[in-house]
mmCIF file of C-alpha atoms in Angstrom:
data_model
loop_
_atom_site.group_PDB
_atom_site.id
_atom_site.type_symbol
_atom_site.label_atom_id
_atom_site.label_comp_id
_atom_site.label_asym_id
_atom_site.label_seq_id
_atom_site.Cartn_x
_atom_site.Cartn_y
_atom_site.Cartn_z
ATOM 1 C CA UNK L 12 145.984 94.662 117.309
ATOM 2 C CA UNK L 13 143.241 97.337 117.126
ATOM 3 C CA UNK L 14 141.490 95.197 120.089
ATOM 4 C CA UNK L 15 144.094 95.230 122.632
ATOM 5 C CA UNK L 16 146.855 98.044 121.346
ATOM 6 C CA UNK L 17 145.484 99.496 124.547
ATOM 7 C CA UNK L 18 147.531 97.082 126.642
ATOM 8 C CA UNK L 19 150.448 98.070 125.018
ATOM 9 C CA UNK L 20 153.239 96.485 122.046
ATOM 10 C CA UNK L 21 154.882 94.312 124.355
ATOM 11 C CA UNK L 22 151.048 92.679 125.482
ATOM 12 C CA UNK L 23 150.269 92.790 121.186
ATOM 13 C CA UNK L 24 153.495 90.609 120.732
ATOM 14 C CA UNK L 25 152.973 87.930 123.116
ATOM 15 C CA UNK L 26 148.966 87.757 121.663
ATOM 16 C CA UNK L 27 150.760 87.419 117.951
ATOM 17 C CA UNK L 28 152.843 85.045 119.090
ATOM 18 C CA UNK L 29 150.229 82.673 120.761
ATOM 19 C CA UNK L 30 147.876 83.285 118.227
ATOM 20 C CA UNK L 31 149.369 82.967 114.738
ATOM 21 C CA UNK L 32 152.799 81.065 116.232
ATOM 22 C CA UNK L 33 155.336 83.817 114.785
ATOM 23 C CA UNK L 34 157.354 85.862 116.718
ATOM 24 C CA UNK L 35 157.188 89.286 115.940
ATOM 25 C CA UNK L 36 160.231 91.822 117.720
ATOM 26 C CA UNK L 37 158.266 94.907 119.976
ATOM 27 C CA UNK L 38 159.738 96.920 116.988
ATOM 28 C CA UNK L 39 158.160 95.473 114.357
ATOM 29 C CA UNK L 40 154.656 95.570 116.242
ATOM 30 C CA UNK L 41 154.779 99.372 116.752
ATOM 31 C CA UNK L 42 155.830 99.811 113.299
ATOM 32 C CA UNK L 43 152.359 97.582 112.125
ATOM 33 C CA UNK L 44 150.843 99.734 114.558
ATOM 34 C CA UNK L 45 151.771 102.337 113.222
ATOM 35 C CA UNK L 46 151.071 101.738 109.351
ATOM 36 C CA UNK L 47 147.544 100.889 110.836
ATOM 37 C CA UNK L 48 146.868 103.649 112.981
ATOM 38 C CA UNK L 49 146.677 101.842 116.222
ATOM 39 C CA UNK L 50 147.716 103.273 118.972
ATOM 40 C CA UNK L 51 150.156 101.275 121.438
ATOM 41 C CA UNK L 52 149.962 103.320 124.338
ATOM 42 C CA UNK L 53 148.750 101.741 127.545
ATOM 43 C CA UNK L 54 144.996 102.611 128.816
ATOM 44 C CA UNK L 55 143.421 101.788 131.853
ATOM 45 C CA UNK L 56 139.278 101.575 132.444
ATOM 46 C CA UNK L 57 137.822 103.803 135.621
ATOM 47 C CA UNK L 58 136.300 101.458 137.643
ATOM 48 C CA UNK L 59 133.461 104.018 138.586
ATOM 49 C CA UNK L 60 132.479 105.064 135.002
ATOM 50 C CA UNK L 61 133.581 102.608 132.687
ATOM 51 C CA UNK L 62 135.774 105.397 130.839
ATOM 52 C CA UNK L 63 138.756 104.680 129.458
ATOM 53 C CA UNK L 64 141.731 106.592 130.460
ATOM 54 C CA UNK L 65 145.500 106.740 129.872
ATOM 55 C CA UNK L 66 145.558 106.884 134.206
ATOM 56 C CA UNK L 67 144.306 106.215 136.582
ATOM 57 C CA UNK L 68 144.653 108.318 139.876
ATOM 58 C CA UNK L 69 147.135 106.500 142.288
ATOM 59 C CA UNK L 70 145.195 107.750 145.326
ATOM 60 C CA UNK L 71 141.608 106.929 144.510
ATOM 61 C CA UNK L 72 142.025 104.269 141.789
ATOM 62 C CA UNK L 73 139.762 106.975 140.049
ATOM 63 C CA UNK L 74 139.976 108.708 136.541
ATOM 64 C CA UNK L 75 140.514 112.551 137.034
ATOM 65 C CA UNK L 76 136.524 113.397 136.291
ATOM 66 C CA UNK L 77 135.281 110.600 139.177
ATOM 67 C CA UNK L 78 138.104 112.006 141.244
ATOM 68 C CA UNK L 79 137.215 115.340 141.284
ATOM 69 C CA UNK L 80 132.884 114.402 141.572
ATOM 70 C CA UNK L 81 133.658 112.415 144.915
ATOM 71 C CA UNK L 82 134.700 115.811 146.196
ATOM 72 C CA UNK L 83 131.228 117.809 145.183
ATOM 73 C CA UNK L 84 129.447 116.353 148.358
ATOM 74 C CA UNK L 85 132.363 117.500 151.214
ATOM 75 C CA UNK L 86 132.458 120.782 149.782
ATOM 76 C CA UNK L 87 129.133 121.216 149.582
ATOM 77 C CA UNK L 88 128.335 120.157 153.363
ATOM 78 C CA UNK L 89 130.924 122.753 154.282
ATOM 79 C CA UNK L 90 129.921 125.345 152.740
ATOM 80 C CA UNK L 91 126.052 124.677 153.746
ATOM 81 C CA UNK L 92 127.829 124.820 157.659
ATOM 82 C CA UNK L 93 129.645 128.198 156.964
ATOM 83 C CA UNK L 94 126.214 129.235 155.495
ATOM 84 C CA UNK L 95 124.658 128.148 159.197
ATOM 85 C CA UNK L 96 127.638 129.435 160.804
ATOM 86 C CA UNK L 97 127.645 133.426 159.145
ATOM 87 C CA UNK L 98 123.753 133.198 160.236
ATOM 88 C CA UNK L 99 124.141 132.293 163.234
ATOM 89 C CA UNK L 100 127.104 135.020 164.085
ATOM 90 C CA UNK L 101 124.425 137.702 162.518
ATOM 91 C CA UNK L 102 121.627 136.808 165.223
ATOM 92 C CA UNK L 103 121.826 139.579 168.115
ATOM 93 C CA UNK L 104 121.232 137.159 170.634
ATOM 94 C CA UNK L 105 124.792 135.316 169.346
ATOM 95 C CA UNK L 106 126.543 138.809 169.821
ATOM 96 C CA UNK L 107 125.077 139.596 173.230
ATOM 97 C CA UNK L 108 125.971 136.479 174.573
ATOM 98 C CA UNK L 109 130.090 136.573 173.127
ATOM 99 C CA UNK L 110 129.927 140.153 174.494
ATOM 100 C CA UNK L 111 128.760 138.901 178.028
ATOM 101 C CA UNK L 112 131.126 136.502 177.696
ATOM 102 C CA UNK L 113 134.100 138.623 177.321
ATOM 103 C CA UNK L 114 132.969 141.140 180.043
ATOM 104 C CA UNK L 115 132.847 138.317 181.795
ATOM 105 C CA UNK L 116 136.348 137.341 181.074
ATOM 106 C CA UNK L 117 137.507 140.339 181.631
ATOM 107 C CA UNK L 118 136.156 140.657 184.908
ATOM 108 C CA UNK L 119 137.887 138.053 186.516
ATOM 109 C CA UNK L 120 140.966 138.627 184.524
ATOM 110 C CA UNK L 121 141.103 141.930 186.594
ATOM 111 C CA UNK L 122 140.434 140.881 190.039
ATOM 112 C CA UNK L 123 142.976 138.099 189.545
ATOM 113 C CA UNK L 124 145.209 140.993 188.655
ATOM 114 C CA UNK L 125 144.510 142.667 192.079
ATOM 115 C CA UNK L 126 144.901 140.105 194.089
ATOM 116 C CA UNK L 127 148.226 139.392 192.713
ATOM 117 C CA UNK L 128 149.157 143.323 193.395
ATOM 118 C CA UNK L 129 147.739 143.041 196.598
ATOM 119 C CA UNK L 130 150.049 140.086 197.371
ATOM 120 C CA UNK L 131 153.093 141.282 195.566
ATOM 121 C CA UNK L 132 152.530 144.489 198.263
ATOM 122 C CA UNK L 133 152.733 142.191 200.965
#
């Protein structure tokens, strides 16, 4: 029982009972479980680490420690590009050119405006 309480009572009876060829109720296994301080409760192994957990995640199939380590590289590359990014929208050069750029804009926002005055005048 202390090999495989892991698996849970129901898994320890049908071992007793193909073992030592005596049925045993699911009752009477907790309660020997219990007397020997075995715990019945069902644990699963991480197939990344080799720990064993009482879950596994559904999503990744991963205990919660490998779960949350397969995230460390993602963030990381993101926050390397916002790094890039906030440097890049520091350079001068970066500024002068969205500047230009909305001048520019702006520019042919307003002579679309006047043409459409001059027409409406029409």
């Amino acid at each position: 029982m202390r090999e495989f309480g892991d698996r849970g009572a129901k898994y320890c009876q049908q071992l007793i009972a193909r073992r030592c060829k005596v049925t045993r109720t699911v009752a009477a296994v907790q309660v020997r479980a219990s007397r020997i301080g075995v715990s019945l409760y069902p644990a699963q192994t991480c197939p990344q680490c080799g720990r064993r957990v009482a879950r596994l995640r559904q999503t990744t199939g991963l205990c919660d420690l490998c779960h949350e380590r397969s995230f460390v590289p993602a963030v990381k590359q993101r926050s390397e590009a916002m790094r890039e990014v906030a440097k890049s929208e520091g350079d001068p050069e970066y500024r002068e050119a969205v500047a230009e750029a909305k001048r520019e804009r702006w520019r042919l926002r307003k002579a679309d405006q006047r043409k459409r005055r001059r027409m409406e005048d029409l």
